[in-house]
mmCIF file of C-alpha atoms in Angstrom:
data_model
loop_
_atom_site.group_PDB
_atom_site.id
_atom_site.type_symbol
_atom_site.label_atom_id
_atom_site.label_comp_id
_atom_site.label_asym_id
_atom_site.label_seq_id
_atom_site.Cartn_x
_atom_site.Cartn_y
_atom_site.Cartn_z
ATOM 1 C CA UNK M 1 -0.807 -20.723 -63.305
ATOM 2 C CA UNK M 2 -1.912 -17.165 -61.404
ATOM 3 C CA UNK M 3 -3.859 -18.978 -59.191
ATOM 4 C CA UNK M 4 -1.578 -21.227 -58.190
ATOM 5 C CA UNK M 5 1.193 -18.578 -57.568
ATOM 6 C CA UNK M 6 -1.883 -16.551 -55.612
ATOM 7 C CA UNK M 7 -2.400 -19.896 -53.561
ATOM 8 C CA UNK M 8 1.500 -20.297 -52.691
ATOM 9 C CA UNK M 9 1.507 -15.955 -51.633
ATOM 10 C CA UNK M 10 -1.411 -16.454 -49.447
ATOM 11 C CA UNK M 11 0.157 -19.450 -47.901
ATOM 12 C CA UNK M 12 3.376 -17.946 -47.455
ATOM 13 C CA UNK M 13 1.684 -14.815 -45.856
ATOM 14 C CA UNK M 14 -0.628 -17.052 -43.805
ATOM 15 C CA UNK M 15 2.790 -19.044 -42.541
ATOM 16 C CA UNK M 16 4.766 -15.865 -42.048
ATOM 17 C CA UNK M 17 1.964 -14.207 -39.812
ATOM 18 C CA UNK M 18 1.342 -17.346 -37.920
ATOM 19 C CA UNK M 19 4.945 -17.542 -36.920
ATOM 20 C CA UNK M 20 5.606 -14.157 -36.193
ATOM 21 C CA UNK M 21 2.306 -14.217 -34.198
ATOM 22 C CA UNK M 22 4.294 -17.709 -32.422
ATOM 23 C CA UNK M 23 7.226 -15.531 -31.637
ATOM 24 C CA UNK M 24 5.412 -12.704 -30.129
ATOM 25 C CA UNK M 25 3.692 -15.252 -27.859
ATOM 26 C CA UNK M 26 7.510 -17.054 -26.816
ATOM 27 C CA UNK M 27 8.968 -13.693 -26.174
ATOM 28 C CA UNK M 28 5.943 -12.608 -23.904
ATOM 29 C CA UNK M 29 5.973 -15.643 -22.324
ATOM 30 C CA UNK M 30 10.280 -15.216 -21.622
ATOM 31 C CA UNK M 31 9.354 -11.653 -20.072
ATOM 32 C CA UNK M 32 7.032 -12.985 -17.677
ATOM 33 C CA UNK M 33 9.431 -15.935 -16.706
ATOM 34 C CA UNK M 34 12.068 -13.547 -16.285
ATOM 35 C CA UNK M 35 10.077 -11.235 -14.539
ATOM 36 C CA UNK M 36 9.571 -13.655 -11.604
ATOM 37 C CA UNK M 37 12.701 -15.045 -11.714
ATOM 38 C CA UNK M 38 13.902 -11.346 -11.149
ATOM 39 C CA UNK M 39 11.251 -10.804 -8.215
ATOM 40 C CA UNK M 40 12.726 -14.345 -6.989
ATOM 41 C CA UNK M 41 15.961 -12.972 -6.682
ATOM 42 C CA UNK M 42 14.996 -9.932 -5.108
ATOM 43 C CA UNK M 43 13.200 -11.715 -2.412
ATOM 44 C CA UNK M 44 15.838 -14.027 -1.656
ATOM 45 C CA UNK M 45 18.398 -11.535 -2.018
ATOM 46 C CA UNK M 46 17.967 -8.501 0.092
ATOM 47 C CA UNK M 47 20.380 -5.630 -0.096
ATOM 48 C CA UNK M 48 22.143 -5.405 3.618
ATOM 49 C CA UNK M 49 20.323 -2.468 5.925
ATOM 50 C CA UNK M 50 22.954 0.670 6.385
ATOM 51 C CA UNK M 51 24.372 0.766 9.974
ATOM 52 C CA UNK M 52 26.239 4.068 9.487
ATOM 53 C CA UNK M 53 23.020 5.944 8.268
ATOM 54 C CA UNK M 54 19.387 6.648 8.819
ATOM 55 C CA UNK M 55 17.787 3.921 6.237
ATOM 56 C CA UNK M 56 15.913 5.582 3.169
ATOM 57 C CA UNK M 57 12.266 4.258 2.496
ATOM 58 C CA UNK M 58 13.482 2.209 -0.394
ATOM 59 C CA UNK M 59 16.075 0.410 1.878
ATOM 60 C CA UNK M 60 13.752 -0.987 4.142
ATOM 61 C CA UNK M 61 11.139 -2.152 1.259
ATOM 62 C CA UNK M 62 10.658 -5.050 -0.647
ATOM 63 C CA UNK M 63 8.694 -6.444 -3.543
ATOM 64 C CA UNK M 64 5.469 -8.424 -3.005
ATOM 65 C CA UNK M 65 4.611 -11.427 -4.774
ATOM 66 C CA UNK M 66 1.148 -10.262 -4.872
ATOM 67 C CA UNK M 67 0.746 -7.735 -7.580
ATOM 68 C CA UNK M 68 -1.914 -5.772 -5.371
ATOM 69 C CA UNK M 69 0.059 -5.424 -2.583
ATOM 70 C CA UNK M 70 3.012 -3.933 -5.131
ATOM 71 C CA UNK M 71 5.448 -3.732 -2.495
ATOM 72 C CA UNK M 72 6.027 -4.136 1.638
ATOM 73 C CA UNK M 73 8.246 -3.690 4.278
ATOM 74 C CA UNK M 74 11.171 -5.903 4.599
ATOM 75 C CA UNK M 75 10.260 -8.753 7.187
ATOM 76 C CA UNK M 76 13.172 -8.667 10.323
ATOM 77 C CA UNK M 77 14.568 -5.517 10.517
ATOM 78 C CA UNK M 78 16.561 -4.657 13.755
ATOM 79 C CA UNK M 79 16.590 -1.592 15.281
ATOM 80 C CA UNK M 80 17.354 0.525 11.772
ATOM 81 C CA UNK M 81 17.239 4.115 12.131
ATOM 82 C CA UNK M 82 14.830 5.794 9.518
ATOM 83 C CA UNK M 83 13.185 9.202 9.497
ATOM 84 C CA UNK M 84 14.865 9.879 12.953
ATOM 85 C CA UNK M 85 13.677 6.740 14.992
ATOM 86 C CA UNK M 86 13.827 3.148 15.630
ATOM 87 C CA UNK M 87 12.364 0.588 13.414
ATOM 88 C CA UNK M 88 12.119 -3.392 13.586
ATOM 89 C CA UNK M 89 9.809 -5.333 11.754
ATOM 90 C CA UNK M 90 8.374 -8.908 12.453
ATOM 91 C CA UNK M 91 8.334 -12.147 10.449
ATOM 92 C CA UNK M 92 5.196 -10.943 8.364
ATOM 93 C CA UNK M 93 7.095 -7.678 7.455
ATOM 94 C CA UNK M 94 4.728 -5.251 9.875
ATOM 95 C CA UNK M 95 6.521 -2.834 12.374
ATOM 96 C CA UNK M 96 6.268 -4.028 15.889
ATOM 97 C CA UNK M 97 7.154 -7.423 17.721
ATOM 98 C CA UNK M 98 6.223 -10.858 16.754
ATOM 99 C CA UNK M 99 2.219 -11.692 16.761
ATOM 100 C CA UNK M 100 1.219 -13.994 19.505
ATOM 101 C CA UNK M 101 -0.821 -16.433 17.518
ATOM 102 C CA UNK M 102 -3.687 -18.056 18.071
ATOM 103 C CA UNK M 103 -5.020 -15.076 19.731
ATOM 104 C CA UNK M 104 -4.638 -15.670 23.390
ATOM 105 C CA UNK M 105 -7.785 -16.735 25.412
ATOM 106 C CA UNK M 106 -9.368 -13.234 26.405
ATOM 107 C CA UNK M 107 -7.276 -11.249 24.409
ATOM 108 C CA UNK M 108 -8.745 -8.342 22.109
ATOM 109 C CA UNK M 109 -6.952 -7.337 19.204
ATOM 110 C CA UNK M 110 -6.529 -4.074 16.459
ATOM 111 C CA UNK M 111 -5.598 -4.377 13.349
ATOM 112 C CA UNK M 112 -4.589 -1.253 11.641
ATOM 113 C CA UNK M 113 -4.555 -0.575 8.144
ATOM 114 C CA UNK M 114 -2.836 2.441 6.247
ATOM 115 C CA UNK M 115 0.414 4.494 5.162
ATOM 116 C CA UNK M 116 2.977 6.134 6.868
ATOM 117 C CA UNK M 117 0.754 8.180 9.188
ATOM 118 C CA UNK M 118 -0.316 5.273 10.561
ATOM 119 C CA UNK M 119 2.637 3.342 9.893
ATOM 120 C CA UNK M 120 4.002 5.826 12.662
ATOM 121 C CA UNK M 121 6.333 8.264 10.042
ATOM 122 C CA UNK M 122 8.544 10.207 12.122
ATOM 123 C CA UNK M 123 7.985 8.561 15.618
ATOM 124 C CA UNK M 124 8.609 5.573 17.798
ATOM 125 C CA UNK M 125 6.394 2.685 17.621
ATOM 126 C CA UNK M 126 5.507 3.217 21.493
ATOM 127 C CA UNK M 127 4.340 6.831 19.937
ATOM 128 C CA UNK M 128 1.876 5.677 17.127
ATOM 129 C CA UNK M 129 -1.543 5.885 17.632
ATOM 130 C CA UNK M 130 -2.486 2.337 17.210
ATOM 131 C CA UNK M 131 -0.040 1.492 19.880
ATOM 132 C CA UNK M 132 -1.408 4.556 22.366
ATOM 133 C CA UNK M 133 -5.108 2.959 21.559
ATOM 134 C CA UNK M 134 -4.731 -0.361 22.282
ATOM 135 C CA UNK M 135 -2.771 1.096 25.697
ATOM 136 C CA UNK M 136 -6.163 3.157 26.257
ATOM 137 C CA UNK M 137 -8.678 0.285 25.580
ATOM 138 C CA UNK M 138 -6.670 -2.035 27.829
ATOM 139 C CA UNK M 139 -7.460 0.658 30.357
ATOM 140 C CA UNK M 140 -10.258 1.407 29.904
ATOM 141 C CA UNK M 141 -12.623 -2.248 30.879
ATOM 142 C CA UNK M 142 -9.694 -4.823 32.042
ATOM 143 C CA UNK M 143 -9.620 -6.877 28.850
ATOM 144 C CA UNK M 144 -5.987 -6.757 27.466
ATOM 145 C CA UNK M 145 -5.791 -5.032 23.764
ATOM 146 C CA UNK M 146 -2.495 -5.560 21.215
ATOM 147 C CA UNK M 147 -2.086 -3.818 17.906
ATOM 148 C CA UNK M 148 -0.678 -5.080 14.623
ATOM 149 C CA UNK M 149 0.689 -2.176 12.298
ATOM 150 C CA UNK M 150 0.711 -3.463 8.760
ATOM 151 C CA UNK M 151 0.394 0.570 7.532
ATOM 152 C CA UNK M 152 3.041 1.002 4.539
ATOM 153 C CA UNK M 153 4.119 4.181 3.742
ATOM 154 C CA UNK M 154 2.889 5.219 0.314
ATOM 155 C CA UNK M 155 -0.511 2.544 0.549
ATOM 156 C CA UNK M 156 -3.540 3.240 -1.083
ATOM 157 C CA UNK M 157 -6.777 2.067 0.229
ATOM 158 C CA UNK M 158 -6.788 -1.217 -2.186
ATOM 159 C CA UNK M 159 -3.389 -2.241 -1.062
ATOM 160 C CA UNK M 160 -4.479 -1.871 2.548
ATOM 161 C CA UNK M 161 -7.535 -4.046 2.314
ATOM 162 C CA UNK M 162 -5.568 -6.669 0.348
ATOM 163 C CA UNK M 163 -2.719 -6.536 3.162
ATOM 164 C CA UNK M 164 -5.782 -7.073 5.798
ATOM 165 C CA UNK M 165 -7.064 -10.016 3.602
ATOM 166 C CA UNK M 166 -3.892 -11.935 2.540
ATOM 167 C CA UNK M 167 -1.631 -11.541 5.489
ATOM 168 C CA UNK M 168 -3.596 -10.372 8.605
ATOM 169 C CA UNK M 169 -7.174 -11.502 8.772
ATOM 170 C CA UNK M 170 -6.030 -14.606 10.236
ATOM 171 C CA UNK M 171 -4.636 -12.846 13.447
ATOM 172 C CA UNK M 172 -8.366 -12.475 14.258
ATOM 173 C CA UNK M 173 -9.182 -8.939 14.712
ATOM 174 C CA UNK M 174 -11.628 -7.416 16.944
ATOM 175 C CA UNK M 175 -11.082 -4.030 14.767
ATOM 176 C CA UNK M 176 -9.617 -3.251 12.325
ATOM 177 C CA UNK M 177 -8.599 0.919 12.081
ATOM 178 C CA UNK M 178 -8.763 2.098 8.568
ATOM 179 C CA UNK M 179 -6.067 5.252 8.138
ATOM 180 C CA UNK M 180 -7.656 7.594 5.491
ATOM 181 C CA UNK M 181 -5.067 10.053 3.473
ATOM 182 C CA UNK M 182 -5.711 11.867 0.779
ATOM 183 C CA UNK M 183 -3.366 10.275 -1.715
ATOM 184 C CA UNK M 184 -5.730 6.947 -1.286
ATOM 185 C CA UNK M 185 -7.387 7.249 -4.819
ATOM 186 C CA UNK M 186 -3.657 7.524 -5.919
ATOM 187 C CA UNK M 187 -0.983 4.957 -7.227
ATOM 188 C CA UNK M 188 1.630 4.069 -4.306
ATOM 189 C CA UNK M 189 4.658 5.755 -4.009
ATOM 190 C CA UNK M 190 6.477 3.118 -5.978
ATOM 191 C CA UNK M 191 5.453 0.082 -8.728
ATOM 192 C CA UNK M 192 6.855 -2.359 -10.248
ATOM 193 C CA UNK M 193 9.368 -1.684 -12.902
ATOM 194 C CA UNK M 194 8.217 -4.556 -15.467
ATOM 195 C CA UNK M 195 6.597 -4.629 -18.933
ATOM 196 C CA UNK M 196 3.192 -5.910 -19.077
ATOM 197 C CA UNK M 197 2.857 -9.344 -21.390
ATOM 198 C CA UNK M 198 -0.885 -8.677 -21.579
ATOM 199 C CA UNK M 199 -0.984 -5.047 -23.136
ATOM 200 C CA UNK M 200 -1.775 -4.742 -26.877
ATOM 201 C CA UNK M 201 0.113 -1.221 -27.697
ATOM 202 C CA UNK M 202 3.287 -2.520 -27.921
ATOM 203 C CA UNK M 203 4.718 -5.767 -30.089
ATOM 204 C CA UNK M 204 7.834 -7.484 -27.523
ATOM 205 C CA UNK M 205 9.025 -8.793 -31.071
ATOM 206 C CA UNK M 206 9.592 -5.563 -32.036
ATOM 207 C CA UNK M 207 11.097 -4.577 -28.936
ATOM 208 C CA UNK M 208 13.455 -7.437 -29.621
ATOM 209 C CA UNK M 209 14.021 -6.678 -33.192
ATOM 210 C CA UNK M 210 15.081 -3.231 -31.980
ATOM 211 C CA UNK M 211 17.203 -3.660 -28.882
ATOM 212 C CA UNK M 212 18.755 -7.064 -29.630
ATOM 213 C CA UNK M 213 17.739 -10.844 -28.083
ATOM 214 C CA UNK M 214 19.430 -10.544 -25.061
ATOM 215 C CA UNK M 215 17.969 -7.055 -24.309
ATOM 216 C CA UNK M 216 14.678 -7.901 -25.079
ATOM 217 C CA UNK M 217 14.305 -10.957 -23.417
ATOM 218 C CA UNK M 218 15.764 -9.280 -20.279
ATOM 219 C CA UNK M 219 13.192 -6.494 -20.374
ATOM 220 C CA UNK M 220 11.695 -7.850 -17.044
ATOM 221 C CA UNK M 221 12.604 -5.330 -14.659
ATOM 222 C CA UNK M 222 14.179 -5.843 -12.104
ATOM 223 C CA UNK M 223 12.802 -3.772 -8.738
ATOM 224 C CA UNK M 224 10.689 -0.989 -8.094
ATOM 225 C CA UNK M 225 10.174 2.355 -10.152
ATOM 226 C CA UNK M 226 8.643 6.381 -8.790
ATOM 227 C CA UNK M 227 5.116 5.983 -9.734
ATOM 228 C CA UNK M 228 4.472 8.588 -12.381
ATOM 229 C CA UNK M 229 3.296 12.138 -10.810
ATOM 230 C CA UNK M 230 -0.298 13.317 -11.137
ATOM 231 C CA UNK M 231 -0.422 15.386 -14.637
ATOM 232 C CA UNK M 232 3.091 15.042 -15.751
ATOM 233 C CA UNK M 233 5.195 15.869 -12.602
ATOM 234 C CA UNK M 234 2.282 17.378 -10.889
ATOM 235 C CA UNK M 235 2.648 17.252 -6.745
ATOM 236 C CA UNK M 236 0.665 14.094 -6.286
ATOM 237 C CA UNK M 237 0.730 10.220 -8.084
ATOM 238 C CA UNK M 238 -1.273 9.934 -10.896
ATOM 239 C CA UNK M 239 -5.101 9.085 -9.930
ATOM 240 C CA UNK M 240 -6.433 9.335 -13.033
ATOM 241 C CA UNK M 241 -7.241 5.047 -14.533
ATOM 242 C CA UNK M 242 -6.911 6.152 -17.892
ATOM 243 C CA UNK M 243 -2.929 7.308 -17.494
ATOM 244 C CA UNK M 244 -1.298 4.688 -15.124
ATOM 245 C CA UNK M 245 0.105 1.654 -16.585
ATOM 246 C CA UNK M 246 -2.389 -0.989 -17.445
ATOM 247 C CA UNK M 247 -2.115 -3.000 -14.577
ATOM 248 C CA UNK M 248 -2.723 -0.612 -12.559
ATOM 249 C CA UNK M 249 -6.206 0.371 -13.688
ATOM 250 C CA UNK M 250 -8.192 -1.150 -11.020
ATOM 251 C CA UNK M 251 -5.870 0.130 -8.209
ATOM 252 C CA UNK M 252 -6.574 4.192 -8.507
ATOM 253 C CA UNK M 253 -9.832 6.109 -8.539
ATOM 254 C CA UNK M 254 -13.081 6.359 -6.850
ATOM 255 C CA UNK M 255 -14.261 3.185 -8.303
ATOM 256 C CA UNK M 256 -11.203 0.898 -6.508
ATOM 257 C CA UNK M 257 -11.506 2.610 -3.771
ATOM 258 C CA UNK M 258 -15.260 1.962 -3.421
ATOM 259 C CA UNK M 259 -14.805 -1.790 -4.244
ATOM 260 C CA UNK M 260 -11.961 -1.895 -1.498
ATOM 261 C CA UNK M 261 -14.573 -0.591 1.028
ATOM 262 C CA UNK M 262 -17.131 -3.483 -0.240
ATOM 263 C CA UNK M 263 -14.654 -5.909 0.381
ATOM 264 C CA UNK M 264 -13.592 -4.592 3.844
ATOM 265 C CA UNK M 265 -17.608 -4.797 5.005
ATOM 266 C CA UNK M 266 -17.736 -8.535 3.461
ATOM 267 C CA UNK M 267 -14.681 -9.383 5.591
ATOM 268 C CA UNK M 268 -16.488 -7.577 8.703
ATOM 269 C CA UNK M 269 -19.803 -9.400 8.163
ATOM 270 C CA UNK M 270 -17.984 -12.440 7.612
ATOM 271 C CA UNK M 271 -15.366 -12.212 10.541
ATOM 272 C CA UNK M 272 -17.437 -10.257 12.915
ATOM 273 C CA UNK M 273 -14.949 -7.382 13.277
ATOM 274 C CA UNK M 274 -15.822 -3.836 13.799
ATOM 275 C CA UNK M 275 -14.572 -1.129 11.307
ATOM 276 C CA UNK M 276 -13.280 2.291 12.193
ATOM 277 C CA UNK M 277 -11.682 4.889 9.710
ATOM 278 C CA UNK M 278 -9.948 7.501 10.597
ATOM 279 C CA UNK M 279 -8.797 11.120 9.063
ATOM 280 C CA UNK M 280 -7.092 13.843 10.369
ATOM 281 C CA UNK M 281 -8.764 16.138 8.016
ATOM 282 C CA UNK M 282 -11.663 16.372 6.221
ATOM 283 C CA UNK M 283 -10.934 18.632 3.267
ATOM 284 C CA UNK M 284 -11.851 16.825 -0.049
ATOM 285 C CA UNK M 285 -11.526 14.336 -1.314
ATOM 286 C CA UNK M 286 -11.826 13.033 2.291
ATOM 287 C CA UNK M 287 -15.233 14.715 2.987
ATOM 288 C CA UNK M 288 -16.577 11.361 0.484
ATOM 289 C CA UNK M 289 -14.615 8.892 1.412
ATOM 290 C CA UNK M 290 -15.615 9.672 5.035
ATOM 291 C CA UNK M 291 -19.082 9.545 3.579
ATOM 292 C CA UNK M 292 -18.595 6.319 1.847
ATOM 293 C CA UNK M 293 -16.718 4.803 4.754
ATOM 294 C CA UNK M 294 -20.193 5.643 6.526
ATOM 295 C CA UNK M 295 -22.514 4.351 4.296
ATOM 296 C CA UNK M 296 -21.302 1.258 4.784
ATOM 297 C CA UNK M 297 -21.281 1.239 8.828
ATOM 298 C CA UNK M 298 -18.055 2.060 9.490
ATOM 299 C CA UNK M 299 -17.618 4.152 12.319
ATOM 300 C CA UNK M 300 -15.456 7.173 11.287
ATOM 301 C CA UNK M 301 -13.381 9.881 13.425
ATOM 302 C CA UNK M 302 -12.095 12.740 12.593
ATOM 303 C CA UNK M 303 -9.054 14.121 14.345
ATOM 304 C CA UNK M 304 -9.114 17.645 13.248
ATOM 305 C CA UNK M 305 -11.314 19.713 15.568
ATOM 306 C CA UNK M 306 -8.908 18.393 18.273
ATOM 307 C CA UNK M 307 -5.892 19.432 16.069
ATOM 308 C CA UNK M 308 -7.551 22.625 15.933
ATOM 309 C CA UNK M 309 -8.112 22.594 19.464
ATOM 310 C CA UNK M 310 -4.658 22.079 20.432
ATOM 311 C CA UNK M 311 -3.360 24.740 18.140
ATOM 312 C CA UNK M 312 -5.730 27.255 19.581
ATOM 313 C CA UNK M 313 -4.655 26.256 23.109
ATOM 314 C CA UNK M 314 -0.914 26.593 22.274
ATOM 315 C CA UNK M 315 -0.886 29.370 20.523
ATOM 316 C CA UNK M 316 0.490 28.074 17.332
ATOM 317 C CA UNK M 317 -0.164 29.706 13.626
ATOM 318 C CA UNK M 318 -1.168 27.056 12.339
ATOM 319 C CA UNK M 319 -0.384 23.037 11.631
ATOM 320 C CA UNK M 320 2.163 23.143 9.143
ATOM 321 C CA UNK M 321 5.469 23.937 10.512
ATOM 322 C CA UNK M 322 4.646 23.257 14.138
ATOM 323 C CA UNK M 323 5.732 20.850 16.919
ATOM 324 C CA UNK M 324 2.691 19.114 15.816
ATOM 325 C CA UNK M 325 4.599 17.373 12.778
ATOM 326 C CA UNK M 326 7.628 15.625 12.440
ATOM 327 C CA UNK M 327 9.797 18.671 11.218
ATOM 328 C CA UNK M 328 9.387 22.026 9.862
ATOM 329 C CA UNK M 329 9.847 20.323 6.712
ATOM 330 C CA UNK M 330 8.205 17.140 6.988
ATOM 331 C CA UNK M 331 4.127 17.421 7.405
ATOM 332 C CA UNK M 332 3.456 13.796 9.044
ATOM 333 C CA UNK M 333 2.152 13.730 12.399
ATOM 334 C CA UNK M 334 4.467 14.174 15.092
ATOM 335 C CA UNK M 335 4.024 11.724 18.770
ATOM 336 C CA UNK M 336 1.718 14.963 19.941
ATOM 337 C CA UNK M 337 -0.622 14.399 17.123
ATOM 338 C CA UNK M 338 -0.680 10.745 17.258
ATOM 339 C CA UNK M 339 -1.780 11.676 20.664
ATOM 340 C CA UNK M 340 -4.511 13.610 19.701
ATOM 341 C CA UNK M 341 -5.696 10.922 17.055
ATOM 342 C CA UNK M 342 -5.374 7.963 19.823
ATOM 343 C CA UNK M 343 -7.825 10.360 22.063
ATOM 344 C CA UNK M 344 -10.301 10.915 19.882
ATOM 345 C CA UNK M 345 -10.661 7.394 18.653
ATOM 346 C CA UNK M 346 -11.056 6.164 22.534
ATOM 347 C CA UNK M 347 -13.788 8.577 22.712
ATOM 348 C CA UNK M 348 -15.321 7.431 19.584
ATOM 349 C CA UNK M 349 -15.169 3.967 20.277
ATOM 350 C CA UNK M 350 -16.347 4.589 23.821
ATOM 351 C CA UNK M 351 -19.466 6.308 22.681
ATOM 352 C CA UNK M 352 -19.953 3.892 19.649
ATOM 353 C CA UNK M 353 -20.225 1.143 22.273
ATOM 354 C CA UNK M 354 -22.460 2.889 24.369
ATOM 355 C CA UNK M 355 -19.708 3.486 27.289
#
């Protein structure tokens, strides 16, 4: 008689855990549904542009269906105002014109990679450096040289290399210039605000126990979140693999970055590109990722002996605060810097070609 009332126990607890176990799969699998369902939506349903206003950087944003990309800029904007000048966007959601593809006969092309200094924060597209550079090069040997601006404000390396390889390595690039920042080993200004089905440290059954069906099986979030700050509200994003959300893990650190760098010399090798990065400083941690830019034959430039240059020659105290950046309050590069940087990397390329 015990034995057979042990038998029926173990059953029942066998039964019980194999449908709760059921039911954590279902609602895992209903947060994931509902997750793209939301980023669906948001796609399809953009939130109009302000015409009264300067735009703010979420405005003119969007969420990418490709988790390493995170997010991107919002393909067709016209003429929107944001950070004091004039922004459109093309079909593939990078600022600038329309991309004349194939690549017309004789053509040479740049494809530039980065955040918002490259992106051209602050200054008119005409202004950028990647625009002034391809105006040089044209110049310079009577081949005609475009650019293509896919920099995002708030990129990391990994989501720049992934940009290059899913929606602009088949514009054909003669070079591609990599924008180095220090907030590169960092998460991007923004991710996605969704749970993640695959983690272990949390039960969604639970969740739903606690908050109710319908909250719990719309816990897919529904647009993008502030990435958490380096240390607990430190000045920076969080670097660190160990404290980001887990899907994040492979995005942030030395290790990503170094693996993003691999994969941006495979695509050279493979598409016969060449590779330039570029800094403005090199104060760590961009001292090694100049280094590790260079151990894999990228050519590299550094802008700041001419920054310092043109601050000794003008008299200025120093960078910060100066007509070299956007405002007194805003540190990105203002159209005299981008000057500076489009200068140097002529005379880089020009001596890295022998010229």
């Amino acid at each position: 008689m015990r034995s057979g009332l042990r038998g029926r126990f173990l059953l029942f607890v066998a039964s019980t855990a194999l449908t709760l176990l059921s039911l954590e799969v279902v609602f895992r699998v209903v947060a994931w549904r509902e997750d793209r369902r939301a980023l669906e939506f948001a796609l399809a349903n953009p939130a109009p542009l302000p015409t009264d206003r300067s735009a703010w950087l979420r405005e003119i944003l969007q969420i990418s269906a490709d988790d390493r990309i995170v997010y991107e800029l919002r393909p067709a904007i016209e003429d929107v105002s944001f950070v004091g000048a004039s922004l459109s966007t093309n079909e593939r959601g990078f600022r600038g014109p329309e991309v004349t593809t194939p690549k017309p006969r004789g053509w040479k092309r740049i494809v530039g990679i980065g955040d918002s200094t490259q992106f051209g924060w602050g200054v008119e597209r005409e202004e950028a450096y990647l625009e002034l550079l391809a105006r040089g090069l044209s110049s310079q040997g009577g081949q005609h040289w475009d650019a293509v601006n896919t920099g995002v404000p708030g990129y990391n390396t990994v989501m720049e290399v992934r940009t290059l390889r899913e929606k602009a390595l088949d514009l054909e690039p003669d070079l591609v210039v990599l924008g180095l920042v220090a907030n590169d080993l960092q998460l991007p200004n923004f991710i996605r605000a969704r749970s993640d089905v695959f983690a272990l440290n949390e039960s969604f059954l639970l969740r739903v126990a606690r908050e109710g069906l319908d909250a719990g099986t719309a816990a897919a979030p529904k647009g993008l979140v502030d990435s958490p700050r380096e240390g607990d509200g430190g000045f920076g994003f969080e670097s660190d693999p160990h404290r980001v959300p887990p899907q994040y893990e492979d995005m942030v650190g030395w290790a990503p970055f170094e693996a993003a760098l691999d994969e941006l010399a495979e695509m050279r090798d493979a598409h016969g590109f060449d590779v330039v990065a570029v800094s403005l400083w090199k104060v760590a941690p961009l001292d090694r990722m100049l280094a590790a830019c260079e151990a894999r034959g990228f050519t590299t430039v550094l802008a700041e002996p001419a920054i310092g240059g043109y601050i000794r020659a003008n008299d200025l105290e120093h960078y910060q605060e100066s007509e070299m950046t956007v405002s007194l309050t805003d540190p990105h590069p203002s159209a005299i810097t981008h000057g500076l940087i489009a200068e140097v990397l002529l005379d880089r390329i020009a001596t890295a070609r022998g010229h």
